[in-house]
PDB file of C-alpha atoms in Angstrom:
ATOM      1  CA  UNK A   1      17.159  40.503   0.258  1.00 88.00           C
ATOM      2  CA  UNK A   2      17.416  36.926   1.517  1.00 93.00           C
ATOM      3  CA  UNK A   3      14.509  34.080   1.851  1.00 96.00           C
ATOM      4  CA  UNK A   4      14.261  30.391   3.247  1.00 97.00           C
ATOM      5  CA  UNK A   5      10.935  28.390   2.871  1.00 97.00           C
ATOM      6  CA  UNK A   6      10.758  26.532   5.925  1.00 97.00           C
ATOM      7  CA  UNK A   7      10.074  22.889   5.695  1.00 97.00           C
ATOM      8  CA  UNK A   8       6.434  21.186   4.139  1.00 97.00           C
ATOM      9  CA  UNK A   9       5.908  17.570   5.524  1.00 96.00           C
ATOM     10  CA  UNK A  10       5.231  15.070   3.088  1.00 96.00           C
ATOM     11  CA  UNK A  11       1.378  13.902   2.914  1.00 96.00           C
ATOM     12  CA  UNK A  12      -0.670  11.370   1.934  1.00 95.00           C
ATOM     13  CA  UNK A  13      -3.688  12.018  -0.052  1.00 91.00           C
ATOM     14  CA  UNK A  14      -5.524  15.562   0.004  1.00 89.00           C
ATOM     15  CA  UNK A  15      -2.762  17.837   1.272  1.00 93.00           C
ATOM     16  CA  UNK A  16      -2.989  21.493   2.746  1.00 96.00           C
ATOM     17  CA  UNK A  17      -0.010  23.352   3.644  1.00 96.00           C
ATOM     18  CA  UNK A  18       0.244  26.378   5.147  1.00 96.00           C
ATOM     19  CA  UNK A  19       3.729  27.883   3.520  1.00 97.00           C
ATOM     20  CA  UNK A  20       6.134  30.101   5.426  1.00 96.00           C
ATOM     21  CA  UNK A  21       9.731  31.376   5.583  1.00 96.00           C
ATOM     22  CA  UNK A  22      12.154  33.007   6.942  1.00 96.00           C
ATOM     23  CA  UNK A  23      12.977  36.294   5.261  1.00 94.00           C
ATOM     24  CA  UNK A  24      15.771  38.990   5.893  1.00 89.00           C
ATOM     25  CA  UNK A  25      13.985  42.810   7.142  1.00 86.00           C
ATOM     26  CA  UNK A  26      11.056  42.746   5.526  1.00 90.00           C
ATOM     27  CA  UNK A  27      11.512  46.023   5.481  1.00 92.00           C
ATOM     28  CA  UNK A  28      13.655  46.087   3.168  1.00 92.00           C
ATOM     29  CA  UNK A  29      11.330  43.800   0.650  1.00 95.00           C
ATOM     30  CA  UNK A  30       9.377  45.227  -2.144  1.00 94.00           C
ATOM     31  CA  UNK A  31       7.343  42.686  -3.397  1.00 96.00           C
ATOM     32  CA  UNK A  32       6.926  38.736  -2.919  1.00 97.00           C
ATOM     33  CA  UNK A  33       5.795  36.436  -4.958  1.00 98.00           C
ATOM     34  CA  UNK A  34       5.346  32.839  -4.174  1.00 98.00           C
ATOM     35  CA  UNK A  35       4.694  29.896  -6.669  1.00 98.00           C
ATOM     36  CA  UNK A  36       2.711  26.457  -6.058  1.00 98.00           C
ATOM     37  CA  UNK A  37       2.290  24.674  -9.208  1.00 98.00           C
ATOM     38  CA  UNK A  38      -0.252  21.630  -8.848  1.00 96.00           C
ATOM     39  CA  UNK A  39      -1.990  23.274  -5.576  1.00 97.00           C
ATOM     40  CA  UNK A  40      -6.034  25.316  -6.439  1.00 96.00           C
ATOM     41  CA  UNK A  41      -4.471  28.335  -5.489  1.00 95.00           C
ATOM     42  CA  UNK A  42      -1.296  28.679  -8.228  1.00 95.00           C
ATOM     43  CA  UNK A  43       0.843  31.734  -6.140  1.00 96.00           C
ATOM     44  CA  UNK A  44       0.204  34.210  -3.459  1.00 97.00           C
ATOM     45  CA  UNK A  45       1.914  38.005  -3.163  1.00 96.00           C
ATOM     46  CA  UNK A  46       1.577  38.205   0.693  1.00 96.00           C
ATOM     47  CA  UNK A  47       4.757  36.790   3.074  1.00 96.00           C
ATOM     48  CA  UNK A  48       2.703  34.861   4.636  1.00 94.00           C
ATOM     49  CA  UNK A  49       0.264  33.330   2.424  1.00 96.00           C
ATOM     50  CA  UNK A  50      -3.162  31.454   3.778  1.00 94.00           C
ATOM     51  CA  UNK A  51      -3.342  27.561   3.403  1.00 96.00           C
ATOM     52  CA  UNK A  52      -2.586  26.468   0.335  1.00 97.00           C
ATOM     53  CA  UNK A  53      -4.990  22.628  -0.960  1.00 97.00           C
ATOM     54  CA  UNK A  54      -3.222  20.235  -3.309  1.00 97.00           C
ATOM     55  CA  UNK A  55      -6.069  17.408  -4.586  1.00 95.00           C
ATOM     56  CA  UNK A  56      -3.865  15.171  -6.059  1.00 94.00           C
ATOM     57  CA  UNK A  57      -0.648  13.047  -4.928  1.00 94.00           C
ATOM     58  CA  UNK A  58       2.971  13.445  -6.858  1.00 96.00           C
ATOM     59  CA  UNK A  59       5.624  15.355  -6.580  1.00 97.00           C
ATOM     60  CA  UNK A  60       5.502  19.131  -6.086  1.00 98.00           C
ATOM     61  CA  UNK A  61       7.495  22.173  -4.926  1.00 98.00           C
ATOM     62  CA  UNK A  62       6.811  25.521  -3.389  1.00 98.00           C
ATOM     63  CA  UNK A  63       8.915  28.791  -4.420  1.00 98.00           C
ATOM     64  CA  UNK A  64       9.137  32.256  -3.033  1.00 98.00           C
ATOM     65  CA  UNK A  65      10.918  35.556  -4.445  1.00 97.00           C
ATOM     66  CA  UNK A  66      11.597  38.702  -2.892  1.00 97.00           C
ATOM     67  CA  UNK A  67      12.628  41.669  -4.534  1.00 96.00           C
ATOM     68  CA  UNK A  68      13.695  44.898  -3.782  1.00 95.00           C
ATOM     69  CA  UNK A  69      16.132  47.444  -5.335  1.00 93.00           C
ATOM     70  CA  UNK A  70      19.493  45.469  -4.961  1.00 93.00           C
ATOM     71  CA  UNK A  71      17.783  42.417  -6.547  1.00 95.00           C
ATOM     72  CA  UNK A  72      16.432  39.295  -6.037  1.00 96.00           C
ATOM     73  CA  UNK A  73      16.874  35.974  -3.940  1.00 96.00           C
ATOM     74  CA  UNK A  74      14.704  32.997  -4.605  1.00 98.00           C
ATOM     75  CA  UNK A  75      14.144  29.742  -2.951  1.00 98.00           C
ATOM     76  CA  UNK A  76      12.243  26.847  -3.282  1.00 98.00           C
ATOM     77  CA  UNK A  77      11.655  23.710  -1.315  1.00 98.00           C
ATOM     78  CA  UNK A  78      10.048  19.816  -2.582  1.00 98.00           C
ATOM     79  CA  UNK A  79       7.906  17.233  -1.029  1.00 97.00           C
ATOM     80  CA  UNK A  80       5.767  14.601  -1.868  1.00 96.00           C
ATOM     81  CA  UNK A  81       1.695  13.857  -1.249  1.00 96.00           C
ATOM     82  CA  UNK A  82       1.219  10.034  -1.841  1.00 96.00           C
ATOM     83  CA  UNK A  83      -1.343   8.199  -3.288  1.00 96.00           C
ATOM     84  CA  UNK A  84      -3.646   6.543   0.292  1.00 96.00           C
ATOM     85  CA  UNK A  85      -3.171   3.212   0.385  1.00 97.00           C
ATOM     86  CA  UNK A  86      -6.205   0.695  -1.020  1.00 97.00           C
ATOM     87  CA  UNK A  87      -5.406  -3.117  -0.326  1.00 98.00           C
ATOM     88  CA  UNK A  88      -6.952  -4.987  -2.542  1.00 98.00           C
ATOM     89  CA  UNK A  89      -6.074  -8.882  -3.797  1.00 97.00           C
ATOM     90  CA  UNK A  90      -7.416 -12.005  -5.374  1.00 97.00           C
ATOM     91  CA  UNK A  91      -6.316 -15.607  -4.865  1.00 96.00           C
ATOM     92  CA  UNK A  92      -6.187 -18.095  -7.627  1.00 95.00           C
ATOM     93  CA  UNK A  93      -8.776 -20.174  -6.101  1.00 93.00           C
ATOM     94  CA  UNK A  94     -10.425 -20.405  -2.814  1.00 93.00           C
ATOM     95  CA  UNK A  95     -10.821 -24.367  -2.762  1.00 93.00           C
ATOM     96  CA  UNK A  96      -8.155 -27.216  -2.979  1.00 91.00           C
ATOM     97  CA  UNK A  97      -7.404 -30.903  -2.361  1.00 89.00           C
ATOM     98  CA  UNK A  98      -4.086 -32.143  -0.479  1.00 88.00           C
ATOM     99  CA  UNK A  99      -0.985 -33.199  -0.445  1.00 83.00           C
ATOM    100  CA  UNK A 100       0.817 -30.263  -1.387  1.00 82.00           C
ATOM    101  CA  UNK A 101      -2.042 -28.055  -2.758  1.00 90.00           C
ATOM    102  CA  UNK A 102      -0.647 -24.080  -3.892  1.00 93.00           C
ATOM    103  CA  UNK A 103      -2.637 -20.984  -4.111  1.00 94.00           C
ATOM    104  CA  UNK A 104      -1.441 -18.420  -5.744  1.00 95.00           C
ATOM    105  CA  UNK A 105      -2.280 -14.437  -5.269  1.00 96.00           C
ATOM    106  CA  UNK A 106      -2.580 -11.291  -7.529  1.00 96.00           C
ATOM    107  CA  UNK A 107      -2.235  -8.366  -5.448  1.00 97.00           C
ATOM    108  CA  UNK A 108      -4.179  -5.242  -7.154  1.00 97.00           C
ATOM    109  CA  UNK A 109      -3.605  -3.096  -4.047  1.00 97.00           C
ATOM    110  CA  UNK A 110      -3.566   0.829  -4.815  1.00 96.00           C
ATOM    111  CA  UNK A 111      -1.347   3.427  -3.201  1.00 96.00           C
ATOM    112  CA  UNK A 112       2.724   4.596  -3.019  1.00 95.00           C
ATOM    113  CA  UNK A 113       5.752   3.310  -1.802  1.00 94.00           C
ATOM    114  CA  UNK A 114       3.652   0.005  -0.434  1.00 97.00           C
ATOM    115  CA  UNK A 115       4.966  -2.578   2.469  1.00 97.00           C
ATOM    116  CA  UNK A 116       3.182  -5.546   2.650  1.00 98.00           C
ATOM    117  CA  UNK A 117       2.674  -8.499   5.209  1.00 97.00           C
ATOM    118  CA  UNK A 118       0.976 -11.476   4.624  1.00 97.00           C
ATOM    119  CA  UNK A 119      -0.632 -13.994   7.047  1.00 96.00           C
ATOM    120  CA  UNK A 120      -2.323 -17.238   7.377  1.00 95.00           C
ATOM    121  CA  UNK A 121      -4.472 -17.967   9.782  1.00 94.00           C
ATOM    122  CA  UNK A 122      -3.950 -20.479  11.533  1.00 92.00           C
ATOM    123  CA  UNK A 123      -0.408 -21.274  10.026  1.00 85.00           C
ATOM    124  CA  UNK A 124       0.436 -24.420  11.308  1.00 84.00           C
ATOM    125  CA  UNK A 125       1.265 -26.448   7.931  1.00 83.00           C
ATOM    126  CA  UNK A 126       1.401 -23.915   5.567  1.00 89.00           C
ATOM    127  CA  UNK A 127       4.243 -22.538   3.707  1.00 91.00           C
ATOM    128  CA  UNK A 128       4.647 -18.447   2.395  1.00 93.00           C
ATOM    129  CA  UNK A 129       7.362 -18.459  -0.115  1.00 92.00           C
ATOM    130  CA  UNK A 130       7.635 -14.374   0.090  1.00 93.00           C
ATOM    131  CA  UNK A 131       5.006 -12.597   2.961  1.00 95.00           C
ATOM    132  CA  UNK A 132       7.253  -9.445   2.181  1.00 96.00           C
ATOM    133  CA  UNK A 133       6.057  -9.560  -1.747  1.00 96.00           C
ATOM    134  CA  UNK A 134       3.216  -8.163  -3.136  1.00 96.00           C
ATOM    135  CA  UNK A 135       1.925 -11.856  -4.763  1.00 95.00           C
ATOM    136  CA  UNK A 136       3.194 -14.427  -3.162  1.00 96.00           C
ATOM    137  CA  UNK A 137       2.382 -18.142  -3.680  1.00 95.00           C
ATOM    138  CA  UNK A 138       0.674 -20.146  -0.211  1.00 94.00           C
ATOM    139  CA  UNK A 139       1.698 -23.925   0.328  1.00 93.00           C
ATOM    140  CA  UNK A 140      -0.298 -26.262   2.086  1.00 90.00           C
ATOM    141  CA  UNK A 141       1.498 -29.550   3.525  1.00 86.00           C
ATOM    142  CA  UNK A 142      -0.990 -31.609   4.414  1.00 79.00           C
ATOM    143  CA  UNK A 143      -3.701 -29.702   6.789  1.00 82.00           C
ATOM    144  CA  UNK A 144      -7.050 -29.636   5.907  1.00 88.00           C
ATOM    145  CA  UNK A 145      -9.660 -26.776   7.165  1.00 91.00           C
ATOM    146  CA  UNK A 146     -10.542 -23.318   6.444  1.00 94.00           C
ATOM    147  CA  UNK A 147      -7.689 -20.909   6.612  1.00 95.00           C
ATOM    148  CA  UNK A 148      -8.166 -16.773   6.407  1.00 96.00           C
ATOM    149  CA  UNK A 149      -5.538 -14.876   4.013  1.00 96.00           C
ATOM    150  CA  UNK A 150      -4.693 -11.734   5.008  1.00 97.00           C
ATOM    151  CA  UNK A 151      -2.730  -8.702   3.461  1.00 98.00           C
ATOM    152  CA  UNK A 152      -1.758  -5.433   5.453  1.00 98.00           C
ATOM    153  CA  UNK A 153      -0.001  -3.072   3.906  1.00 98.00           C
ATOM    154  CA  UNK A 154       1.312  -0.131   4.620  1.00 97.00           C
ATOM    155  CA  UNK A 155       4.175   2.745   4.630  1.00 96.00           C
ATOM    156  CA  UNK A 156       5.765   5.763   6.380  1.00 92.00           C
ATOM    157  CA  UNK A 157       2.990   8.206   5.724  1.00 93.00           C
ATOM    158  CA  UNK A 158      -0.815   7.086   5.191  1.00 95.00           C
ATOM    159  CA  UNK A 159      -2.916   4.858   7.141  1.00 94.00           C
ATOM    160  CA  UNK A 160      -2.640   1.554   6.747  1.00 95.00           C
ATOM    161  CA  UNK A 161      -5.353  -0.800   5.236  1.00 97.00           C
ATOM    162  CA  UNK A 162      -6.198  -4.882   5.339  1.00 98.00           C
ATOM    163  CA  UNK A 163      -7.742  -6.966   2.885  1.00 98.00           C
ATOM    164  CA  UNK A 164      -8.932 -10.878   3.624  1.00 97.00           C
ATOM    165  CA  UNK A 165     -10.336 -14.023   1.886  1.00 97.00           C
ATOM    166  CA  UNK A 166     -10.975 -17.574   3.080  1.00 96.00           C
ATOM    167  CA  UNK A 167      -9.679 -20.463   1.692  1.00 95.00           C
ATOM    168  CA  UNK A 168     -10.755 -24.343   2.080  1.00 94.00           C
ATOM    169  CA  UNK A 169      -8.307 -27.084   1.771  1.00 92.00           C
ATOM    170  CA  UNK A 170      -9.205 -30.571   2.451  1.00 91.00           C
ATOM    171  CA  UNK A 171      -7.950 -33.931   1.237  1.00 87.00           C
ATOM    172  CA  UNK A 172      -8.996 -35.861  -1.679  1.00 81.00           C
ATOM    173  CA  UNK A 173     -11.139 -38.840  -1.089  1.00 82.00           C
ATOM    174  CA  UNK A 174      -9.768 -41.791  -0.885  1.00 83.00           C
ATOM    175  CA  UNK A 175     -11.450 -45.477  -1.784  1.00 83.00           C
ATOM    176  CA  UNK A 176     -10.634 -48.409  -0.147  1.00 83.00           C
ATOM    177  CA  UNK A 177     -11.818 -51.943  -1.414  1.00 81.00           C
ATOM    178  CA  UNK A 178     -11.559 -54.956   0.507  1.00 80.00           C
ATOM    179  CA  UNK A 179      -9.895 -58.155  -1.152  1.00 80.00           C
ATOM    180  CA  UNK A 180     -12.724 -60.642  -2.438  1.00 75.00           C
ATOM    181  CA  UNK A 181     -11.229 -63.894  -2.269  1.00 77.00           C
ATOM    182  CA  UNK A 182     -11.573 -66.682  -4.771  1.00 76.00           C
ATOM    183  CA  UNK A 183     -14.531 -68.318  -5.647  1.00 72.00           C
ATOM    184  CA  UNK A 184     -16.036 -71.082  -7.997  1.00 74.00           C
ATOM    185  CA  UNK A 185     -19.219 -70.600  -9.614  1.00 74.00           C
ATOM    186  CA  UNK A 186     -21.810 -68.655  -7.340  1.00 74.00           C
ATOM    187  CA  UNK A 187     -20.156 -65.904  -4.065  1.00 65.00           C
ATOM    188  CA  UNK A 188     -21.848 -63.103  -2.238  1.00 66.00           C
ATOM    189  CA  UNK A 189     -19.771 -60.197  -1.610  1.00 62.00           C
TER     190      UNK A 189
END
């Protein structure tokens, strides 16, 4: 006998696939037994078994046997359910005082094989040393106002997701006292 699982897409998050293959006479077959570790239902003796529910992201992969009186031919095939994606992040501060004031981010995002973009709105004046990198540190020139921080991140499989704080920058007050001039015994200022 002869057997080839067809392809299983990778997921994200809850997965159900619905196994098949393609197998020489089936005639000719005695038995079949397929194998899916990880998934609620663990194997199936039918060729074409019913959807199959995996609960949990990794790495997992399907098997099939067939067996008949001349022997035995086995295949298998891998794929991948990832994690959904969860962004999540928390600046150092969300207040500071110019010239050349630096925030700082911890990114605490959940989820698998993560992209991320960063963005400052508006971005006139301010600096990202990395928007590509999951913390990267924010520079502000010399721009005061309130600016909006925002991560997206994202990869080839799950939905996408956005997180956002605000951030106020202004300048540090500055005091200005006018010259008194020289005086002899009583002045007013």
């Amino acid at each position: 006998p002869s057997v080839k699982i067809n392809p299983i897409a990778d997921a994200c998050g809850n997965a159900v696939i619905i196994p098949s293959a393609i197998f020489s006479d089936t005639n000719r077959i005695d038995s079949v037994v397929w194998s899916f570790p990880g998934a609620n239902t663990l194997g199936s003796n039918v060729f074409n078994p019913n959807a199959i529910s995996y609960d949990s992201s990794g790495n997992y992969c399907v098997s099939v046997s067939v067996y008949n009186r001349c022997g035995v031919a086995t295949d298998s095939f891998c794929f991948k359910i990832l994690e959904p994606l969860g962004a999540v992040a928390k600046l150092d501060t969300t207040f500071g005082c110019l010239p050349d004031f630096t925030v700082g981010v911890v990114d605490l995002s959940t989820g698998d094989s993560i992209s991320y973009q960063w963005q400052v709105e508006p971005m006139s004046g301010i600096q990202i040393n990395n928007p590509m990198m999951a913390s990267p540190q924010f520079i502000f020139d010399d721009a005061e106002g309130w600016y909006l921080i925002k991560l997206s991140i994202f990869n080839d499989l799950c939905s996408g997701s956005t997180w956002e704080d605000s951030i106020q920058v202004i300048h540090a007050p500055e005091v200005m006292v006018d010259s008194i001039p020289d005086f002899c015994e009583e002045a007013f200022i």
